[in-house]
JSON list of C-alpha atoms in Angstrom, two decimals:
[
{"chain": "A", "resi": 1, "resn": "UNK", "atom": "CA", "xyz": [155.69, 115.37, 72.33]},
{"chain": "A", "resi": 2, "resn": "UNK", "atom": "CA", "xyz": [154.10, 118.63, 73.98]},
{"chain": "A", "resi": 3, "resn": "UNK", "atom": "CA", "xyz": [150.66, 117.50, 76.60]},
{"chain": "A", "resi": 4, "resn": "UNK", "atom": "CA", "xyz": [149.26, 121.57, 76.36]},
{"chain": "A", "resi": 5, "resn": "UNK", "atom": "CA", "xyz": [146.90, 121.02, 80.20]},
{"chain": "A", "resi": 6, "resn": "UNK", "atom": "CA", "xyz": [144.02, 123.80, 80.20]},
{"chain": "A", "resi": 7, "resn": "UNK", "atom": "CA", "xyz": [142.24, 124.68, 82.66]},
{"chain": "A", "resi": 8, "resn": "UNK", "atom": "CA", "xyz": [143.22, 125.15, 85.71]},
{"chain": "A", "resi": 9, "resn": "UNK", "atom": "CA", "xyz": [143.19, 121.89, 87.89]},
{"chain": "A", "resi": 10, "resn": "UNK", "atom": "CA", "xyz": [140.54, 122.22, 91.16]},
{"chain": "A", "resi": 11, "resn": "UNK", "atom": "CA", "xyz": [141.45, 122.22, 94.55]},
{"chain": "A", "resi": 12, "resn": "UNK", "atom": "CA", "xyz": [140.49, 119.29, 96.12]},
{"chain": "A", "resi": 13, "resn": "UNK", "atom": "CA", "xyz": [142.29, 117.52, 92.85]},
{"chain": "A", "resi": 14, "resn": "UNK", "atom": "CA", "xyz": [145.82, 116.25, 93.05]},
{"chain": "A", "resi": 15, "resn": "UNK", "atom": "CA", "xyz": [148.51, 115.37, 91.41]},
{"chain": "A", "resi": 16, "resn": "UNK", "atom": "CA", "xyz": [148.08, 111.68, 91.37]},
{"chain": "A", "resi": 17, "resn": "UNK", "atom": "CA", "xyz": [144.84, 112.10, 90.22]},
{"chain": "A", "resi": 18, "resn": "UNK", "atom": "CA", "xyz": [146.17, 113.72, 87.21]},
{"chain": "A", "resi": 19, "resn": "UNK", "atom": "CA", "xyz": [148.28, 111.31, 85.71]},
{"chain": "A", "resi": 20, "resn": "UNK", "atom": "CA", "xyz": [146.10, 108.94, 87.01]},
{"chain": "A", "resi": 21, "resn": "UNK", "atom": "CA", "xyz": [143.64, 110.41, 84.03]},
{"chain": "A", "resi": 22, "resn": "UNK", "atom": "CA", "xyz": [146.27, 110.73, 81.35]},
{"chain": "A", "resi": 23, "resn": "UNK", "atom": "CA", "xyz": [146.67, 106.78, 81.86]},
{"chain": "A", "resi": 24, "resn": "UNK", "atom": "CA", "xyz": [143.21, 106.22, 81.55]},
{"chain": "A", "resi": 25, "resn": "UNK", "atom": "CA", "xyz": [141.87, 108.11, 78.99]},
{"chain": "A", "resi": 26, "resn": "UNK", "atom": "CA", "xyz": [144.90, 108.03, 76.32]},
{"chain": "A", "resi": 27, "resn": "UNK", "atom": "CA", "xyz": [145.36, 103.72, 77.82]},
{"chain": "A", "resi": 28, "resn": "UNK", "atom": "CA", "xyz": [146.61, 103.04, 74.32]},
{"chain": "A", "resi": 29, "resn": "UNK", "atom": "CA", "xyz": [150.64, 103.45, 74.09]},
{"chain": "A", "resi": 30, "resn": "UNK", "atom": "CA", "xyz": [149.96, 107.00, 72.67]},
{"chain": "A", "resi": 31, "resn": "UNK", "atom": "CA", "xyz": [152.80, 107.81, 74.95]},
{"chain": "A", "resi": 32, "resn": "UNK", "atom": "CA", "xyz": [155.25, 104.71, 74.81]},
{"chain": "A", "resi": 33, "resn": "UNK", "atom": "CA", "xyz": [158.47, 105.27, 74.57]},
{"chain": "A", "resi": 34, "resn": "UNK", "atom": "CA", "xyz": [157.80, 109.29, 74.46]},
{"chain": "A", "resi": 35, "resn": "UNK", "atom": "CA", "xyz": [159.22, 112.15, 76.10]},
{"chain": "A", "resi": 36, "resn": "UNK", "atom": "CA", "xyz": [156.93, 114.92, 76.84]},
{"chain": "A", "resi": 37, "resn": "UNK", "atom": "CA", "xyz": [156.78, 117.87, 78.05]},
{"chain": "A", "resi": 38, "resn": "UNK", "atom": "CA", "xyz": [153.70, 119.51, 79.66]},
{"chain": "A", "resi": 39, "resn": "UNK", "atom": "CA", "xyz": [153.21, 123.12, 78.97]},
{"chain": "A", "resi": 40, "resn": "UNK", "atom": "CA", "xyz": [149.27, 125.56, 78.85]},
{"chain": "A", "resi": 41, "resn": "UNK", "atom": "CA", "xyz": [148.33, 127.57, 81.26]},
{"chain": "A", "resi": 42, "resn": "UNK", "atom": "CA", "xyz": [146.75, 124.93, 83.23]},
{"chain": "A", "resi": 43, "resn": "UNK", "atom": "CA", "xyz": [150.67, 124.15, 84.44]},
{"chain": "A", "resi": 44, "resn": "UNK", "atom": "CA", "xyz": [150.73, 127.07, 86.77]},
{"chain": "A", "resi": 45, "resn": "UNK", "atom": "CA", "xyz": [147.37, 126.07, 88.45]},
{"chain": "A", "resi": 46, "resn": "UNK", "atom": "CA", "xyz": [150.13, 122.53, 89.87]},
{"chain": "A", "resi": 47, "resn": "UNK", "atom": "CA", "xyz": [152.14, 122.62, 93.42]},
{"chain": "A", "resi": 48, "resn": "UNK", "atom": "CA", "xyz": [155.13, 121.50, 92.76]},
{"chain": "A", "resi": 49, "resn": "UNK", "atom": "CA", "xyz": [154.75, 118.29, 95.01]},
{"chain": "A", "resi": 50, "resn": "UNK", "atom": "CA", "xyz": [151.56, 117.66, 92.31]},
{"chain": "A", "resi": 51, "resn": "UNK", "atom": "CA", "xyz": [154.44, 117.81, 89.52]},
{"chain": "A", "resi": 52, "resn": "UNK", "atom": "CA", "xyz": [156.38, 115.36, 91.28]},
{"chain": "A", "resi": 53, "resn": "UNK", "atom": "CA", "xyz": [153.44, 113.01, 91.48]},
{"chain": "A", "resi": 54, "resn": "UNK", "atom": "CA", "xyz": [152.90, 113.30, 87.51]},
{"chain": "A", "resi": 55, "resn": "UNK", "atom": "CA", "xyz": [156.32, 112.49, 86.79]},
{"chain": "A", "resi": 56, "resn": "UNK", "atom": "CA", "xyz": [157.04, 110.50, 88.14]},
{"chain": "A", "resi": 57, "resn": "UNK", "atom": "CA", "xyz": [154.43, 108.15, 87.26]},
{"chain": "A", "resi": 58, "resn": "UNK", "atom": "CA", "xyz": [155.26, 109.05, 83.80]},
{"chain": "A", "resi": 59, "resn": "UNK", "atom": "CA", "xyz": [157.01, 105.68, 83.03]},
{"chain": "A", "resi": 60, "resn": "UNK", "atom": "CA", "xyz": [154.05, 103.68, 84.52]},
{"chain": "A", "resi": 61, "resn": "UNK", "atom": "CA", "xyz": [152.26, 105.18, 81.14]},
{"chain": "A", "resi": 62, "resn": "UNK", "atom": "CA", "xyz": [154.53, 104.12, 79.05]},
{"chain": "A", "resi": 63, "resn": "UNK", "atom": "CA", "xyz": [157.09, 106.95, 78.24]},
{"chain": "A", "resi": 64, "resn": "UNK", "atom": "CA", "xyz": [160.82, 107.37, 78.58]},
{"chain": "A", "resi": 65, "resn": "UNK", "atom": "CA", "xyz": [160.42, 111.48, 80.81]},
{"chain": "A", "resi": 66, "resn": "UNK", "atom": "CA", "xyz": [157.84, 114.06, 81.42]},
{"chain": "A", "resi": 67, "resn": "UNK", "atom": "CA", "xyz": [159.51, 116.91, 82.22]},
{"chain": "A", "resi": 68, "resn": "UNK", "atom": "CA", "xyz": [157.70, 120.50, 83.49]},
{"chain": "A", "resi": 69, "resn": "UNK", "atom": "CA", "xyz": [158.67, 123.68, 82.25]},
{"chain": "A", "resi": 70, "resn": "UNK", "atom": "CA", "xyz": [161.24, 125.81, 85.08]},
{"chain": "A", "resi": 71, "resn": "UNK", "atom": "CA", "xyz": [157.97, 128.70, 85.75]},
{"chain": "A", "resi": 72, "resn": "UNK", "atom": "CA", "xyz": [157.80, 131.02, 88.45]},
{"chain": "A", "resi": 73, "resn": "UNK", "atom": "CA", "xyz": [156.14, 129.06, 90.65]},
{"chain": "A", "resi": 74, "resn": "UNK", "atom": "CA", "xyz": [159.48, 126.51, 90.38]},
{"chain": "A", "resi": 75, "resn": "UNK", "atom": "CA", "xyz": [162.35, 128.98, 91.20]},
{"chain": "A", "resi": 76, "resn": "UNK", "atom": "CA", "xyz": [159.86, 129.69, 94.17]},
{"chain": "A", "resi": 77, "resn": "UNK", "atom": "CA", "xyz": [160.61, 126.78, 95.41]},
{"chain": "A", "resi": 78, "resn": "UNK", "atom": "CA", "xyz": [163.52, 126.22, 94.35]},
{"chain": "A", "resi": 79, "resn": "UNK", "atom": "CA", "xyz": [164.49, 129.14, 96.23]},
{"chain": "A", "resi": 80, "resn": "UNK", "atom": "CA", "xyz": [162.36, 127.81, 100.02]},
{"chain": "A", "resi": 81, "resn": "UNK", "atom": "CA", "xyz": [163.97, 124.64, 99.73]},
{"chain": "A", "resi": 82, "resn": "UNK", "atom": "CA", "xyz": [167.81, 126.52, 99.60]},
{"chain": "A", "resi": 83, "resn": "UNK", "atom": "CA", "xyz": [167.35, 128.79, 102.06]},
{"chain": "A", "resi": 84, "resn": "UNK", "atom": "CA", "xyz": [165.68, 126.07, 104.42]},
{"chain": "A", "resi": 85, "resn": "UNK", "atom": "CA", "xyz": [168.32, 123.56, 103.56]},
{"chain": "A", "resi": 86, "resn": "UNK", "atom": "CA", "xyz": [170.39, 126.94, 103.96]},
{"chain": "A", "resi": 87, "resn": "UNK", "atom": "CA", "xyz": [169.10, 127.06, 108.08]},
{"chain": "A", "resi": 88, "resn": "UNK", "atom": "CA", "xyz": [169.74, 123.00, 108.55]},
{"chain": "A", "resi": 89, "resn": "UNK", "atom": "CA", "xyz": [172.20, 122.27, 107.18]},
{"chain": "A", "resi": 90, "resn": "UNK", "atom": "CA", "xyz": [174.20, 119.33, 106.55]},
{"chain": "A", "resi": 91, "resn": "UNK", "atom": "CA", "xyz": [172.00, 116.46, 107.43]},
{"chain": "A", "resi": 92, "resn": "UNK", "atom": "CA", "xyz": [174.30, 113.90, 108.03]},
{"chain": "A", "resi": 93, "resn": "UNK", "atom": "CA", "xyz": [173.93, 111.99, 105.03]},
{"chain": "A", "resi": 94, "resn": "UNK", "atom": "CA", "xyz": [177.10, 110.50, 102.64]},
{"chain": "A", "resi": 95, "resn": "UNK", "atom": "CA", "xyz": [175.73, 113.18, 99.97]},
{"chain": "A", "resi": 96, "resn": "UNK", "atom": "CA", "xyz": [177.02, 115.84, 103.09]},
{"chain": "A", "resi": 97, "resn": "UNK", "atom": "CA", "xyz": [181.25, 115.30, 101.53]},
{"chain": "A", "resi": 98, "resn": "UNK", "atom": "CA", "xyz": [179.45, 116.88, 97.82]},
{"chain": "A", "resi": 99, "resn": "UNK", "atom": "CA", "xyz": [178.54, 120.42, 98.21]},
{"chain": "A", "resi": 100, "resn": "UNK", "atom": "CA", "xyz": [179.21, 121.00, 94.56]},
{"chain": "A", "resi": 101, "resn": "UNK", "atom": "CA", "xyz": [175.69, 119.10, 93.41]},
{"chain": "A", "resi": 102, "resn": "UNK", "atom": "CA", "xyz": [173.68, 120.85, 96.46]},
{"chain": "A", "resi": 103, "resn": "UNK", "atom": "CA", "xyz": [171.19, 123.06, 95.92]},
{"chain": "A", "resi": 104, "resn": "UNK", "atom": "CA", "xyz": [172.29, 126.64, 96.77]},
{"chain": "A", "resi": 105, "resn": "UNK", "atom": "CA", "xyz": [171.01, 129.61, 96.37]},
{"chain": "A", "resi": 106, "resn": "UNK", "atom": "CA", "xyz": [174.14, 130.91, 94.08]},
{"chain": "A", "resi": 107, "resn": "UNK", "atom": "CA", "xyz": [172.40, 128.08, 91.85]},
{"chain": "A", "resi": 108, "resn": "UNK", "atom": "CA", "xyz": [169.20, 129.41, 92.18]},
{"chain": "A", "resi": 109, "resn": "UNK", "atom": "CA", "xyz": [170.30, 131.84, 90.73]},
{"chain": "A", "resi": 110, "resn": "UNK", "atom": "CA", "xyz": [172.47, 131.42, 88.29]},
{"chain": "A", "resi": 111, "resn": "UNK", "atom": "CA", "xyz": [169.59, 129.17, 87.11]},
{"chain": "A", "resi": 112, "resn": "UNK", "atom": "CA", "xyz": [166.80, 132.66, 86.70]},
{"chain": "A", "resi": 113, "resn": "UNK", "atom": "CA", "xyz": [169.38, 133.86, 83.98]},
{"chain": "A", "resi": 114, "resn": "UNK", "atom": "CA", "xyz": [169.82, 131.51, 82.09]},
{"chain": "A", "resi": 115, "resn": "UNK", "atom": "CA", "xyz": [166.07, 129.04, 81.81]},
{"chain": "A", "resi": 116, "resn": "UNK", "atom": "CA", "xyz": [166.19, 126.37, 79.81]},
{"chain": "A", "resi": 117, "resn": "UNK", "atom": "CA", "xyz": [163.15, 125.54, 77.67]},
{"chain": "A", "resi": 118, "resn": "UNK", "atom": "CA", "xyz": [162.52, 123.33, 73.75]},
{"chain": "A", "resi": 119, "resn": "UNK", "atom": "CA", "xyz": [163.85, 125.82, 71.37]},
{"chain": "A", "resi": 120, "resn": "UNK", "atom": "CA", "xyz": [160.57, 127.21, 69.27]},
{"chain": "A", "resi": 121, "resn": "UNK", "atom": "CA", "xyz": [161.06, 125.67, 66.10]},
{"chain": "A", "resi": 122, "resn": "UNK", "atom": "CA", "xyz": [161.04, 122.46, 68.03]},
{"chain": "A", "resi": 123, "resn": "UNK", "atom": "CA", "xyz": [159.34, 118.96, 66.52]},
{"chain": "A", "resi": 124, "resn": "UNK", "atom": "CA", "xyz": [156.69, 117.10, 68.05]},
{"chain": "A", "resi": 125, "resn": "UNK", "atom": "CA", "xyz": [156.10, 113.85, 67.35]},
{"chain": "A", "resi": 126, "resn": "UNK", "atom": "CA", "xyz": [152.48, 114.39, 69.13]},
{"chain": "A", "resi": 127, "resn": "UNK", "atom": "CA", "xyz": [150.72, 117.12, 70.95]},
{"chain": "A", "resi": 128, "resn": "UNK", "atom": "CA", "xyz": [147.64, 117.02, 72.70]},
{"chain": "A", "resi": 129, "resn": "UNK", "atom": "CA", "xyz": [145.68, 119.39, 74.25]},
{"chain": "A", "resi": 130, "resn": "UNK", "atom": "CA", "xyz": [143.73, 118.33, 78.03]},
{"chain": "A", "resi": 131, "resn": "UNK", "atom": "CA", "xyz": [141.86, 119.90, 80.47]},
{"chain": "A", "resi": 132, "resn": "UNK", "atom": "CA", "xyz": [142.01, 119.69, 84.80]},
{"chain": "A", "resi": 133, "resn": "UNK", "atom": "CA", "xyz": [138.38, 120.26, 84.16]},
{"chain": "A", "resi": 134, "resn": "UNK", "atom": "CA", "xyz": [137.68, 117.25, 83.35]},
{"chain": "A", "resi": 135, "resn": "UNK", "atom": "CA", "xyz": [139.54, 115.32, 86.30]},
{"chain": "A", "resi": 136, "resn": "UNK", "atom": "CA", "xyz": [138.41, 114.07, 89.05]},
{"chain": "A", "resi": 137, "resn": "UNK", "atom": "CA", "xyz": [139.58, 111.37, 92.14]},
{"chain": "A", "resi": 138, "resn": "UNK", "atom": "CA", "xyz": [140.00, 108.48, 90.18]},
{"chain": "A", "resi": 139, "resn": "UNK", "atom": "CA", "xyz": [140.74, 104.67, 91.09]},
{"chain": "A", "resi": 140, "resn": "UNK", "atom": "CA", "xyz": [143.43, 103.01, 88.84]},
{"chain": "A", "resi": 141, "resn": "UNK", "atom": "CA", "xyz": [143.13, 98.48, 88.01]},
{"chain": "A", "resi": 142, "resn": "UNK", "atom": "CA", "xyz": [143.32, 96.82, 88.47]},
{"chain": "A", "resi": 143, "resn": "UNK", "atom": "CA", "xyz": [146.97, 94.94, 87.36]},
{"chain": "A", "resi": 144, "resn": "UNK", "atom": "CA", "xyz": [147.86, 98.62, 85.36]},
{"chain": "A", "resi": 145, "resn": "UNK", "atom": "CA", "xyz": [147.24, 102.18, 86.14]},
{"chain": "A", "resi": 146, "resn": "UNK", "atom": "CA", "xyz": [145.56, 102.44, 82.57]},
{"chain": "A", "resi": 147, "resn": "UNK", "atom": "CA", "xyz": [142.34, 101.12, 83.56]},
{"chain": "A", "resi": 148, "resn": "UNK", "atom": "CA", "xyz": [140.95, 103.46, 85.80]},
{"chain": "A", "resi": 149, "resn": "UNK", "atom": "CA", "xyz": [137.09, 104.08, 87.82]},
{"chain": "A", "resi": 150, "resn": "UNK", "atom": "CA", "xyz": [136.65, 107.38, 89.79]},
{"chain": "A", "resi": 151, "resn": "UNK", "atom": "CA", "xyz": [135.69, 107.05, 93.01]},
{"chain": "A", "resi": 152, "resn": "UNK", "atom": "CA", "xyz": [132.31, 108.00, 92.24]},
{"chain": "A", "resi": 153, "resn": "UNK", "atom": "CA", "xyz": [131.22, 104.78, 91.02]},
{"chain": "A", "resi": 154, "resn": "UNK", "atom": "CA", "xyz": [133.41, 103.04, 93.45]},
{"chain": "A", "resi": 155, "resn": "UNK", "atom": "CA", "xyz": [131.37, 104.14, 96.41]},
{"chain": "A", "resi": 156, "resn": "UNK", "atom": "CA", "xyz": [128.29, 103.33, 93.51]},
{"chain": "A", "resi": 157, "resn": "UNK", "atom": "CA", "xyz": [129.35, 99.88, 93.16]},
{"chain": "A", "resi": 158, "resn": "UNK", "atom": "CA", "xyz": [129.80, 100.00, 97.16]},
{"chain": "A", "resi": 159, "resn": "UNK", "atom": "CA", "xyz": [133.32, 97.49, 96.84]},
{"chain": "A", "resi": 160, "resn": "UNK", "atom": "CA", "xyz": [134.87, 96.37, 100.27]},
{"chain": "A", "resi": 161, "resn": "UNK", "atom": "CA", "xyz": [138.27, 98.00, 101.44]},
{"chain": "A", "resi": 162, "resn": "UNK", "atom": "CA", "xyz": [140.48, 95.73, 103.41]},
{"chain": "A", "resi": 163, "resn": "UNK", "atom": "CA", "xyz": [143.41, 97.29, 102.92]},
{"chain": "A", "resi": 164, "resn": "UNK", "atom": "CA", "xyz": [144.32, 101.27, 102.26]},
{"chain": "A", "resi": 165, "resn": "UNK", "atom": "CA", "xyz": [148.09, 101.95, 102.35]},
{"chain": "A", "resi": 166, "resn": "UNK", "atom": "CA", "xyz": [149.01, 105.81, 102.03]},
{"chain": "A", "resi": 167, "resn": "UNK", "atom": "CA", "xyz": [152.55, 105.00, 100.81]},
{"chain": "A", "resi": 168, "resn": "UNK", "atom": "CA", "xyz": [155.10, 105.57, 97.52]},
{"chain": "A", "resi": 169, "resn": "UNK", "atom": "CA", "xyz": [157.15, 108.29, 95.65]},
{"chain": "A", "resi": 170, "resn": "UNK", "atom": "CA", "xyz": [153.98, 109.54, 94.01]},
{"chain": "A", "resi": 171, "resn": "UNK", "atom": "CA", "xyz": [151.22, 109.19, 97.68]},
{"chain": "A", "resi": 172, "resn": "UNK", "atom": "CA", "xyz": [153.15, 110.41, 100.69]},
{"chain": "A", "resi": 173, "resn": "UNK", "atom": "CA", "xyz": [154.63, 113.98, 100.25]},
{"chain": "A", "resi": 174, "resn": "UNK", "atom": "CA", "xyz": [153.20, 116.32, 102.70]},
{"chain": "A", "resi": 175, "resn": "UNK", "atom": "CA", "xyz": [150.67, 117.28, 100.48]},
{"chain": "A", "resi": 176, "resn": "UNK", "atom": "CA", "xyz": [149.33, 114.25, 100.86]},
{"chain": "A", "resi": 177, "resn": "UNK", "atom": "CA", "xyz": [149.41, 113.69, 104.32]},
{"chain": "A", "resi": 178, "resn": "UNK", "atom": "CA", "xyz": [147.84, 116.49, 104.32]},
{"chain": "A", "resi": 179, "resn": "UNK", "atom": "CA", "xyz": [144.63, 116.04, 102.75]},
{"chain": "A", "resi": 180, "resn": "UNK", "atom": "CA", "xyz": [144.57, 112.59, 104.63]},
{"chain": "A", "resi": 181, "resn": "UNK", "atom": "CA", "xyz": [144.59, 114.28, 107.55]},
{"chain": "A", "resi": 182, "resn": "UNK", "atom": "CA", "xyz": [141.70, 116.54, 107.26]},
{"chain": "A", "resi": 183, "resn": "UNK", "atom": "CA", "xyz": [139.74, 113.27, 105.74]},
{"chain": "A", "resi": 184, "resn": "UNK", "atom": "CA", "xyz": [140.22, 110.92, 109.05]},
{"chain": "A", "resi": 185, "resn": "UNK", "atom": "CA", "xyz": [140.68, 114.24, 111.89]},
{"chain": "A", "resi": 186, "resn": "UNK", "atom": "CA", "xyz": [137.73, 113.63, 113.57]},
{"chain": "A", "resi": 187, "resn": "UNK", "atom": "CA", "xyz": [137.02, 109.77, 112.45]},
{"chain": "A", "resi": 188, "resn": "UNK", "atom": "CA", "xyz": [137.94, 106.27, 112.98]},
{"chain": "A", "resi": 189, "resn": "UNK", "atom": "CA", "xyz": [139.70, 103.68, 110.19]},
{"chain": "A", "resi": 190, "resn": "UNK", "atom": "CA", "xyz": [136.02, 101.10, 110.18]},
{"chain": "A", "resi": 191, "resn": "UNK", "atom": "CA", "xyz": [136.55, 97.72, 111.74]},
{"chain": "A", "resi": 192, "resn": "UNK", "atom": "CA", "xyz": [137.87, 95.74, 109.65]},
{"chain": "A", "resi": 193, "resn": "UNK", "atom": "CA", "xyz": [140.10, 97.97, 107.96]},
{"chain": "A", "resi": 194, "resn": "UNK", "atom": "CA", "xyz": [143.86, 98.38, 108.45]},
{"chain": "A", "resi": 195, "resn": "UNK", "atom": "CA", "xyz": [144.95, 101.69, 107.16]},
{"chain": "A", "resi": 196, "resn": "UNK", "atom": "CA", "xyz": [149.55, 101.74, 106.71]},
{"chain": "A", "resi": 197, "resn": "UNK", "atom": "CA", "xyz": [150.11, 105.32, 105.94]},
{"chain": "A", "resi": 198, "resn": "UNK", "atom": "CA", "xyz": [154.92, 106.29, 105.16]},
{"chain": "A", "resi": 199, "resn": "UNK", "atom": "CA", "xyz": [155.94, 109.04, 104.65]},
{"chain": "A", "resi": 200, "resn": "UNK", "atom": "CA", "xyz": [158.10, 109.79, 101.63]},
{"chain": "A", "resi": 201, "resn": "UNK", "atom": "CA", "xyz": [161.60, 111.41, 104.34]},
{"chain": "A", "resi": 202, "resn": "UNK", "atom": "CA", "xyz": [162.08, 111.28, 107.23]},
{"chain": "A", "resi": 203, "resn": "UNK", "atom": "CA", "xyz": [161.68, 115.43, 106.71]},
{"chain": "A", "resi": 204, "resn": "UNK", "atom": "CA", "xyz": [158.26, 115.04, 105.16]},
{"chain": "A", "resi": 205, "resn": "UNK", "atom": "CA", "xyz": [157.30, 112.77, 108.01]},
{"chain": "A", "resi": 206, "resn": "UNK", "atom": "CA", "xyz": [158.91, 115.57, 110.67]},
{"chain": "A", "resi": 207, "resn": "UNK", "atom": "CA", "xyz": [156.82, 118.74, 108.96]},
{"chain": "A", "resi": 208, "resn": "UNK", "atom": "CA", "xyz": [153.82, 116.05, 109.03]},
{"chain": "A", "resi": 209, "resn": "UNK", "atom": "CA", "xyz": [155.22, 115.78, 112.77]},
{"chain": "A", "resi": 210, "resn": "UNK", "atom": "CA", "xyz": [155.03, 118.80, 113.51]},
{"chain": "A", "resi": 211, "resn": "UNK", "atom": "CA", "xyz": [151.33, 120.70, 112.08]},
{"chain": "A", "resi": 212, "resn": "UNK", "atom": "CA", "xyz": [149.57, 117.44, 113.52]},
{"chain": "A", "resi": 213, "resn": "UNK", "atom": "CA", "xyz": [148.73, 116.08, 109.98]},
{"chain": "A", "resi": 214, "resn": "UNK", "atom": "CA", "xyz": [150.82, 113.06, 111.55]},
{"chain": "A", "resi": 215, "resn": "UNK", "atom": "CA", "xyz": [148.76, 112.41, 115.22]},
{"chain": "A", "resi": 216, "resn": "UNK", "atom": "CA", "xyz": [145.58, 113.08, 113.13]},
{"chain": "A", "resi": 217, "resn": "UNK", "atom": "CA", "xyz": [146.12, 109.25, 111.21]},
{"chain": "A", "resi": 218, "resn": "UNK", "atom": "CA", "xyz": [147.10, 107.84, 114.12]},
{"chain": "A", "resi": 219, "resn": "UNK", "atom": "CA", "xyz": [144.08, 109.10, 116.79]},
{"chain": "A", "resi": 220, "resn": "UNK", "atom": "CA", "xyz": [142.14, 107.60, 113.24]},
{"chain": "A", "resi": 221, "resn": "UNK", "atom": "CA", "xyz": [143.71, 104.27, 113.24]},
{"chain": "A", "resi": 222, "resn": "UNK", "atom": "CA", "xyz": [146.73, 104.38, 110.95]},
{"chain": "A", "resi": 223, "resn": "UNK", "atom": "CA", "xyz": [149.14, 101.76, 111.13]},
{"chain": "A", "resi": 224, "resn": "UNK", "atom": "CA", "xyz": [152.88, 103.76, 110.54]},
{"chain": "A", "resi": 225, "resn": "UNK", "atom": "CA", "xyz": [155.15, 102.69, 109.26]},
{"chain": "A", "resi": 226, "resn": "UNK", "atom": "CA", "xyz": [158.82, 103.39, 108.52]},
{"chain": "A", "resi": 227, "resn": "UNK", "atom": "CA", "xyz": [160.07, 106.93, 105.62]}
]
């Protein structure tokens, strides 16, 4: 199944907004048991964090998998990541024992010379074009990601919030934490609201602390949870 993203994503929208929009617009099992290939001009405007959020949530949408192309954005990210891992060294985790599967610059160079891609005559069960300009901040539910409501509509309804949670693999990468920190910086969590935050990993939390994002959240009244 092919999904073609057209038009670049506006800067204020997140990868989570994109996947919630897709699940909300196409909510009649259009992707059920399909493997989705995301492509199109709009893909280049998506960061790796955004692509990870979208791909991770395709299974909640009903698909078997979601994949993005290996492009210059990904290759740059892989190179930067390989350089970081080389500088950092072992992290003191069990996977350190198997260096053969570790990302390094040599493996990135090999990938550059032989980039996997769909065959030119590949058959797709469905092809859907989606304009990223349609995306705005959404809230999903209740009970399913296939029901969505825009944040603007929620604001008009004056829905009361009791708990806010910034956690999970699709919500608490560094970009997500930075965005949340920007929103709450210099402000306080409203009385009667509990705001919980957990980074996607120890590494993400450390980087958020170094950038000052973590402190912004705590000063606003966020309650930290383990990564």
